[in-house]
CSV table of C-alpha atoms in Angstrom, one decimal:
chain,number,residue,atom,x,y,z
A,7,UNK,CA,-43.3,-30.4,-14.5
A,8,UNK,CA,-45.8,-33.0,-14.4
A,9,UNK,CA,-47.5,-35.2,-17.1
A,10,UNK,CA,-51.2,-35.6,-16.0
A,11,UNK,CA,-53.7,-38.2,-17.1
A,12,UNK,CA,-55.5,-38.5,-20.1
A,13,UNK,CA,-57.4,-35.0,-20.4
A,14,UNK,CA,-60.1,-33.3,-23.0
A,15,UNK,CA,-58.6,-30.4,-24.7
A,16,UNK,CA,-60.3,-28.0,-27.0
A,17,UNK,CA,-58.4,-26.7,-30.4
A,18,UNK,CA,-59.0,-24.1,-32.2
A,19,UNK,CA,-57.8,-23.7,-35.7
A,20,UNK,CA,-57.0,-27.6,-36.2
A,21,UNK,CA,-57.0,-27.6,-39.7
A,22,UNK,CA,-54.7,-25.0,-39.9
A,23,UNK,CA,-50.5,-25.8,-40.0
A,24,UNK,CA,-50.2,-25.4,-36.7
A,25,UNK,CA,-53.3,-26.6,-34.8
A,26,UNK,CA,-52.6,-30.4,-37.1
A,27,UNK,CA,-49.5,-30.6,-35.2
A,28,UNK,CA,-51.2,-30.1,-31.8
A,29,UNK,CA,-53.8,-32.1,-32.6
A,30,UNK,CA,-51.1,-34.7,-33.5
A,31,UNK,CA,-49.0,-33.8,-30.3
A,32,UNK,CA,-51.9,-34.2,-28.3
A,33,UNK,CA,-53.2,-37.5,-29.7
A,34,UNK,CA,-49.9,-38.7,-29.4
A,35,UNK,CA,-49.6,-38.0,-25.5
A,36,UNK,CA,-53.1,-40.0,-24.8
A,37,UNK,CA,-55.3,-37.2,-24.8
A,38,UNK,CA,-58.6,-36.5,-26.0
A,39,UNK,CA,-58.8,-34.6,-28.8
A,40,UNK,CA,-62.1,-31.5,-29.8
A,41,UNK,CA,-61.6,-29.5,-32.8
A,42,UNK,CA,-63.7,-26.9,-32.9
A,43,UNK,CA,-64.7,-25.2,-36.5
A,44,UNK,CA,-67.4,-24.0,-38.7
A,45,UNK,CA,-66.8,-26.7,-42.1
A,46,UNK,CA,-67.5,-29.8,-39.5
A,47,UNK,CA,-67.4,-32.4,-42.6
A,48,UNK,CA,-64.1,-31.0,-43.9
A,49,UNK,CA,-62.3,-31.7,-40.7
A,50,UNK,CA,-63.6,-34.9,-40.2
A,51,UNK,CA,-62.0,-35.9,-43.3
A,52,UNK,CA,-58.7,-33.7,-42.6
A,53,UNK,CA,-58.7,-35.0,-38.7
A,54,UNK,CA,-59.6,-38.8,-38.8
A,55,UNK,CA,-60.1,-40.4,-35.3
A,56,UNK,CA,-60.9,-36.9,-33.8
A,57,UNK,CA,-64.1,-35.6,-32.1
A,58,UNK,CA,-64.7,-32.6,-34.5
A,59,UNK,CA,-67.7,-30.0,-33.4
A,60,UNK,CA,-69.1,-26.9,-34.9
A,61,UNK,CA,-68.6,-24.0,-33.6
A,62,UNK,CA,-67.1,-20.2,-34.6
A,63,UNK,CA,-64.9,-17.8,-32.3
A,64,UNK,CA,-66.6,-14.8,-33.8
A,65,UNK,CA,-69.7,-16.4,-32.1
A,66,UNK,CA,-68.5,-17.3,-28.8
A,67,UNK,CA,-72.4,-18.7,-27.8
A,68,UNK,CA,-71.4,-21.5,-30.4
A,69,UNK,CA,-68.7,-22.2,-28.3
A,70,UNK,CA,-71.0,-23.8,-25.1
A,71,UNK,CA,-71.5,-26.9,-26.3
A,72,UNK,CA,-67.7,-27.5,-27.6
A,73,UNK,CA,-66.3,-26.8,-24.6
A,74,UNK,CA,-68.1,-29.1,-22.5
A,75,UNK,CA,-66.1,-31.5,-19.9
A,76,UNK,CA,-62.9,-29.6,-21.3
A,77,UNK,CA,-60.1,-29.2,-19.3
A,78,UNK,CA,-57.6,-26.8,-21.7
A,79,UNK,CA,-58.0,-24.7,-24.7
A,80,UNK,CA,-55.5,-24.0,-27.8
A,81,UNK,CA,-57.1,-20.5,-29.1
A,82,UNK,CA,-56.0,-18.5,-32.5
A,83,UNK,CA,-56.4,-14.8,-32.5
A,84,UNK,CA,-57.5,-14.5,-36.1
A,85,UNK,CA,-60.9,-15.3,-37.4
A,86,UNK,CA,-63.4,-14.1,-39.9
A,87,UNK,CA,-62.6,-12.7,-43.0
A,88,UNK,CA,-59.1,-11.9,-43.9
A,89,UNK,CA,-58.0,-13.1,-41.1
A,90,UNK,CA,-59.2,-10.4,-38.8
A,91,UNK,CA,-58.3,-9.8,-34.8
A,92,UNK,CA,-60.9,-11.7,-32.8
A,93,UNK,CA,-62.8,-9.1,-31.4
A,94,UNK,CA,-64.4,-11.8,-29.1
A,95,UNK,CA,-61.8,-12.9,-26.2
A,96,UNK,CA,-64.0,-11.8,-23.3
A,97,UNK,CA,-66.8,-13.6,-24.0
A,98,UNK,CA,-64.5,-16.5,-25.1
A,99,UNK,CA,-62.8,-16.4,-21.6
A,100,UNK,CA,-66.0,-16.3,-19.8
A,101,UNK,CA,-67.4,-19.4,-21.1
A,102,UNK,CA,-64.4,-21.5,-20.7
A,103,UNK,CA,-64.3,-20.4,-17.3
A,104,UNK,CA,-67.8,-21.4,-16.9
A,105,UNK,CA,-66.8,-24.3,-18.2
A,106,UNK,CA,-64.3,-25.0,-15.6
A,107,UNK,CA,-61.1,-25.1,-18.4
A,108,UNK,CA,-57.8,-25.0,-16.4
A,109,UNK,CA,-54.9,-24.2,-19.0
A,110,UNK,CA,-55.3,-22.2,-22.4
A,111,UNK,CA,-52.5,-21.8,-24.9
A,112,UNK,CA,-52.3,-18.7,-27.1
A,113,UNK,CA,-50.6,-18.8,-30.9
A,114,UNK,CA,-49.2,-15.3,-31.5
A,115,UNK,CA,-50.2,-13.8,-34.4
A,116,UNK,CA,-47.3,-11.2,-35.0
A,117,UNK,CA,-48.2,-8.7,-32.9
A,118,UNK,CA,-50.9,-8.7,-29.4
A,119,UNK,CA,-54.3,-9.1,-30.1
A,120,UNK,CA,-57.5,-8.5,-28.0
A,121,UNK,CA,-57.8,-11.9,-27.4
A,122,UNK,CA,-54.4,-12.7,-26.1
A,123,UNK,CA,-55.1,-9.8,-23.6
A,124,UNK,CA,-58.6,-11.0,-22.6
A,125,UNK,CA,-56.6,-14.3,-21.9
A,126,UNK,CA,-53.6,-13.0,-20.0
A,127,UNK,CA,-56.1,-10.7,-18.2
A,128,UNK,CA,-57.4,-13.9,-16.8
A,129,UNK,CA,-57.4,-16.8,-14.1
A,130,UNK,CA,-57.1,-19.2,-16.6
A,131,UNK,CA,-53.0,-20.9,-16.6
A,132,UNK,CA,-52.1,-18.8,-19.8
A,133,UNK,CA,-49.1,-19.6,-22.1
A,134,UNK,CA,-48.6,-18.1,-25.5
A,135,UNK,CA,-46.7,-20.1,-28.2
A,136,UNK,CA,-45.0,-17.5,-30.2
A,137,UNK,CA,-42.9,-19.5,-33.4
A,138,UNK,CA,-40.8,-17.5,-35.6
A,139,UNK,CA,-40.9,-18.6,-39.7
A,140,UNK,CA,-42.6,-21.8,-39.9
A,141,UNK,CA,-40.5,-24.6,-42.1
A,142,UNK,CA,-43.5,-24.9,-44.0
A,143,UNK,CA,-43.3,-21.6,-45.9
A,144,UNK,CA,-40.7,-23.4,-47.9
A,145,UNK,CA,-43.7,-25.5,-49.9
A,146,UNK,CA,-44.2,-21.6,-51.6
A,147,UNK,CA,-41.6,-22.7,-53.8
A,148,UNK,CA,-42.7,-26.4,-54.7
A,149,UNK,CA,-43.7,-25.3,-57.8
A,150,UNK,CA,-41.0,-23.9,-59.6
A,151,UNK,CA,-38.7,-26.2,-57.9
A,152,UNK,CA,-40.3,-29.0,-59.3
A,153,UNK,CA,-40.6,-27.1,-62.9
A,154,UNK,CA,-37.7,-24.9,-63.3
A,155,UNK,CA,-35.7,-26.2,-60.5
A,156,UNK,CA,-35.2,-22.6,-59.1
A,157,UNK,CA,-36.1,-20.6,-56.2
A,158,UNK,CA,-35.9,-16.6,-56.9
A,159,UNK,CA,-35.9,-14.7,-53.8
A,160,UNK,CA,-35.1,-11.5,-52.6
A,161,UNK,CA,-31.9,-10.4,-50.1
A,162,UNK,CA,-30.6,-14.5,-50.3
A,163,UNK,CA,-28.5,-13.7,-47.3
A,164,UNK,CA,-31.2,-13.1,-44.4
A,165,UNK,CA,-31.1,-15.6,-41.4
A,166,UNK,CA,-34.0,-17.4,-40.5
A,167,UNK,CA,-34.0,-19.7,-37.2
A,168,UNK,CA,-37.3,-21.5,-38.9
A,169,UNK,CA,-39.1,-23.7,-36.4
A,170,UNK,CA,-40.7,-27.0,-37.7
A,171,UNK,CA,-44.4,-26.7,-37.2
A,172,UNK,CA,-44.6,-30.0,-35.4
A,173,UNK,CA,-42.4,-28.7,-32.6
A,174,UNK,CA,-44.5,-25.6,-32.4
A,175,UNK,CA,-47.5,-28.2,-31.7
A,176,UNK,CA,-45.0,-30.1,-29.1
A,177,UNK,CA,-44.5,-26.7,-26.9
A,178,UNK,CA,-48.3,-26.3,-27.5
A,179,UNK,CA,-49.1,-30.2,-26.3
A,180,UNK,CA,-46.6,-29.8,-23.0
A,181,UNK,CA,-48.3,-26.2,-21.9
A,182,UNK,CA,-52.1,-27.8,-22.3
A,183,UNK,CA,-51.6,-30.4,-20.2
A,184,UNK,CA,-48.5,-29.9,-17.4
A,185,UNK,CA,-47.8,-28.0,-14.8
A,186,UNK,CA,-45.4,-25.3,-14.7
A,187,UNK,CA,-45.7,-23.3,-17.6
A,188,UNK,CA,-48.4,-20.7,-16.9
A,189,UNK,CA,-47.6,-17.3,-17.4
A,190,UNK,CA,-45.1,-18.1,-20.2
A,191,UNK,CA,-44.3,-16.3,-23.4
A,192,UNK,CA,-42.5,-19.3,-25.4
A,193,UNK,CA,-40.5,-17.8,-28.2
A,194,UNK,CA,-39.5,-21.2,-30.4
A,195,UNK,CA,-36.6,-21.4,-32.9
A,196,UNK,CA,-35.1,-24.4,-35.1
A,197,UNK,CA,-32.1,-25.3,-33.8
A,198,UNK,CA,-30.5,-23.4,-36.7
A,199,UNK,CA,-30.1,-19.6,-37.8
A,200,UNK,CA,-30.0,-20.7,-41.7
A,201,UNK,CA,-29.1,-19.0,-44.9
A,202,UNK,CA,-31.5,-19.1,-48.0
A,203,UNK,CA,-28.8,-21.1,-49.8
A,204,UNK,CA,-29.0,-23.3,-46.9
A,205,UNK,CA,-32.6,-24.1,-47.3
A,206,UNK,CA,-32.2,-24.8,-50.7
A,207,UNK,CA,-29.1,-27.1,-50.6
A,208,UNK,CA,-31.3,-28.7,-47.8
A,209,UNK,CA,-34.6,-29.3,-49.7
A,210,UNK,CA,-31.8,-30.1,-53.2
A,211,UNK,CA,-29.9,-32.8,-51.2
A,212,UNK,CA,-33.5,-34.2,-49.8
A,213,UNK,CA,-35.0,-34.4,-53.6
A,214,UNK,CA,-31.6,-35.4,-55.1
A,215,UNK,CA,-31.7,-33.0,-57.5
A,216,UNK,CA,-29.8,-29.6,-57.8
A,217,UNK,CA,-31.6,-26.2,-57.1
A,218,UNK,CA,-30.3,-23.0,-58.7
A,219,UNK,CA,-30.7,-19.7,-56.1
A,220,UNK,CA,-31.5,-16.7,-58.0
A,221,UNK,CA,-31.5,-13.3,-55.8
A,222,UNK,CA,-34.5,-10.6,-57.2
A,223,UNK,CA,-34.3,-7.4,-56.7
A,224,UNK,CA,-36.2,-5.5,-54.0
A,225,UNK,CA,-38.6,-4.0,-57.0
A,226,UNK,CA,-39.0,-7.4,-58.7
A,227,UNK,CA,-40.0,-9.4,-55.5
A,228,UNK,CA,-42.7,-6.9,-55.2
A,229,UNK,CA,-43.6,-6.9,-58.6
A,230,UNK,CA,-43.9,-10.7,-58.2
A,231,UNK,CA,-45.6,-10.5,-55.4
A,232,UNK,CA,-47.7,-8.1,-56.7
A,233,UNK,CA,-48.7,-10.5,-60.0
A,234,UNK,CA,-49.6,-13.2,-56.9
A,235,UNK,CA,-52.5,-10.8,-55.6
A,236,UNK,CA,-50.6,-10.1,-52.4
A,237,UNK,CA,-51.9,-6.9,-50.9
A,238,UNK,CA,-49.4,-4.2,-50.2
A,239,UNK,CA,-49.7,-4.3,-46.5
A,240,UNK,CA,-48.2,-8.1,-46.7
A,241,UNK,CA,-45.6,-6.9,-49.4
A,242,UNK,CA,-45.1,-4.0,-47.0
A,243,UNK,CA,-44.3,-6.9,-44.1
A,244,UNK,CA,-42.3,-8.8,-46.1
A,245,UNK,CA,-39.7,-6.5,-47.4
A,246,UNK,CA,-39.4,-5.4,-43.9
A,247,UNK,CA,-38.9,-8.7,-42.2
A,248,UNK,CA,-36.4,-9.8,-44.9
A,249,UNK,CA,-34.2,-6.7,-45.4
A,250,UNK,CA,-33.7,-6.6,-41.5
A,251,UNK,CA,-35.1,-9.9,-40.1
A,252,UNK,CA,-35.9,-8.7,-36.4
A,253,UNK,CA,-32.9,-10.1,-33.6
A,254,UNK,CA,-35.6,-13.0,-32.7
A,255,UNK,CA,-36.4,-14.5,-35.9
A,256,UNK,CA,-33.0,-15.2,-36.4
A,257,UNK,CA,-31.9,-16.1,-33.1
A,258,UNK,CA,-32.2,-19.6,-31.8
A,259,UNK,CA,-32.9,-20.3,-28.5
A,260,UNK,CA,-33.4,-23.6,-26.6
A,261,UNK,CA,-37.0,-23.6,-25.7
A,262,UNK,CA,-38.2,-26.4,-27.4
A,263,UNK,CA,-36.1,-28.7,-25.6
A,264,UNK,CA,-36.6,-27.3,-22.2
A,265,UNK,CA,-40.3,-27.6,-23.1
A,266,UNK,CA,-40.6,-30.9,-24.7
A,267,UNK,CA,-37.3,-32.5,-23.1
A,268,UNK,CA,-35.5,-33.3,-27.1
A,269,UNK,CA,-34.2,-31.1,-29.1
A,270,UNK,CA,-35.8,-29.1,-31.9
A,271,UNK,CA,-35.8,-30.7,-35.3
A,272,UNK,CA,-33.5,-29.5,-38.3
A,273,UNK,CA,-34.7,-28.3,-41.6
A,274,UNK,CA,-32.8,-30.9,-43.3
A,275,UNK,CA,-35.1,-33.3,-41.2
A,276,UNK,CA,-38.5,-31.2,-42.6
A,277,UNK,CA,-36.9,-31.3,-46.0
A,278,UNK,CA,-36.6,-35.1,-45.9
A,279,UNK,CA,-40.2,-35.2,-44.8
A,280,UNK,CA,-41.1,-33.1,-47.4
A,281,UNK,CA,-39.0,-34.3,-50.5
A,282,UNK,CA,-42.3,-35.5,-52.7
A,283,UNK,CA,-43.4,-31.9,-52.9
A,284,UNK,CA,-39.9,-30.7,-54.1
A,285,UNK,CA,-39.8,-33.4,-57.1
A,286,UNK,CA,-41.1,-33.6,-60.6
């Protein structure tokens, strides 16, 4: 594997957790930076230094412009409202091809998509970045850690091998613009299969302040859940997931460091990060 000269990469999504991180990653590594989306003056101010452009993948003719003089593409599946399954990945594929992009990452969505096939269907080098539970999803419970100092989940003893979103942008970075990684399915773990009481002696030890583990019942998550205007479907997913957490969300394997060359960072690191949230 190869690092290439500086190179103009389009992202999609990069205001979103991820797509920050490979805008970061990117950046980081010397290369020129396009975020596409449709709120232009929003990511300015989210995304300083970066070239931001309007555009919208449910219209992929908005796309033309954006894609100009780029050389790889970091695509979401999901767009529209409530986060719908881009219909649009032909069209999308087309233009970048057009275009003369190289490389295109993918970042999986929980289950294959009709983009990701229009992608992996094409001659473009293809790799999709497929994370397990993002670290972030622990800054659900900022708030009643910082007012009751509690977090009140349900089935406390699930494993998660939570990945830190900035190494989900690193894999992302690597694929866009090196050889040798086309044709991939990257599944990225943490370097850790954690506890729930893990997490929270993690994010009580970054804060310096204890954090009491209370364990809901099935029925009261739901209701809970329920009082948050969740729809049932994502209830539905979520008492699944955490009553039998599938073998590779709690499994870790090694692939951000064979990716990015250093190993995957700890939740007690993203906890550190993160301590202000966590504190009254």
């Amino acid at each position: 594997m190869t690092q290439n000269t500086s190179q103009t990469v389009l992202v999609t999504g990069a205001t979103g957790t991820v797509g920050r991180q490979v805008v970061a990653e990117l950046r980081h590594r010397g290369h020129t930076v396009r975020a596409l989306t449709r709120d232009p003056e929003k990511a300015r101010t989210a995304l300083p230094g970066v070239d931001v452009v309007r555009g919208d993948l449910t219209d992929p003719a908005s796309l033309a412009p954006a894609l100009e003089g780029v050389t790889a593409i970091h695509l979401i599946t999901f767009g529209g409202a409530m986060f719908a399954p881009l219909e649009t990945g032909p069209e999308i594929v087309e233009l970048a091809r057009k275009a003369g992009v190289r490389r295109a990452t993918v970042l999986f969505g929980g289950e294959e998509t009709p983009l990701q096939r229009a992608v992996e269907a094409s001659e473009l080098d293809w790799t999709v970045v497929q994370p397990v539970e993002f670290m972030s999803n622990a800054l659900e419970w900022a708030d009643a850690i910082r007012t009751e100092d509690t977090v009140a989940e349900p089935f406390i003893g699930r494993l998660s091998a939570m990945i830190h979103e900035a190494d989900i942008g690193a894999v992302a970075a690597v694929a866009l613009t090196e050889e040798g990684h086309a044709g991939r399915t990257y599944l990225i773990t943490g370097p850790e299969a954690l506890t729930l009481r893990d997490k929270v002696d993690a994010l009580a030890a970054a804060r310096g302040r204890e954090i009491a583990l209370v364990e809901l019942s099935e029925e009261t998550a739901k209701e809970r859940w329920r009082a948050a205007g969740r729809p049932e479907e994502v209830i539905a997913f979520l008492i699944m997931v955490y009553r039998d957490t599938p073998p590779e969300g709690r499994t870790v394997v090694g692939t951000v460091e064979e990716v990015t060359g250093r190993p995957a960072r700890t939740f007690a690191e993203w906890a550190a990060e993160h301590a202000a949230a966590f504190r009254a």
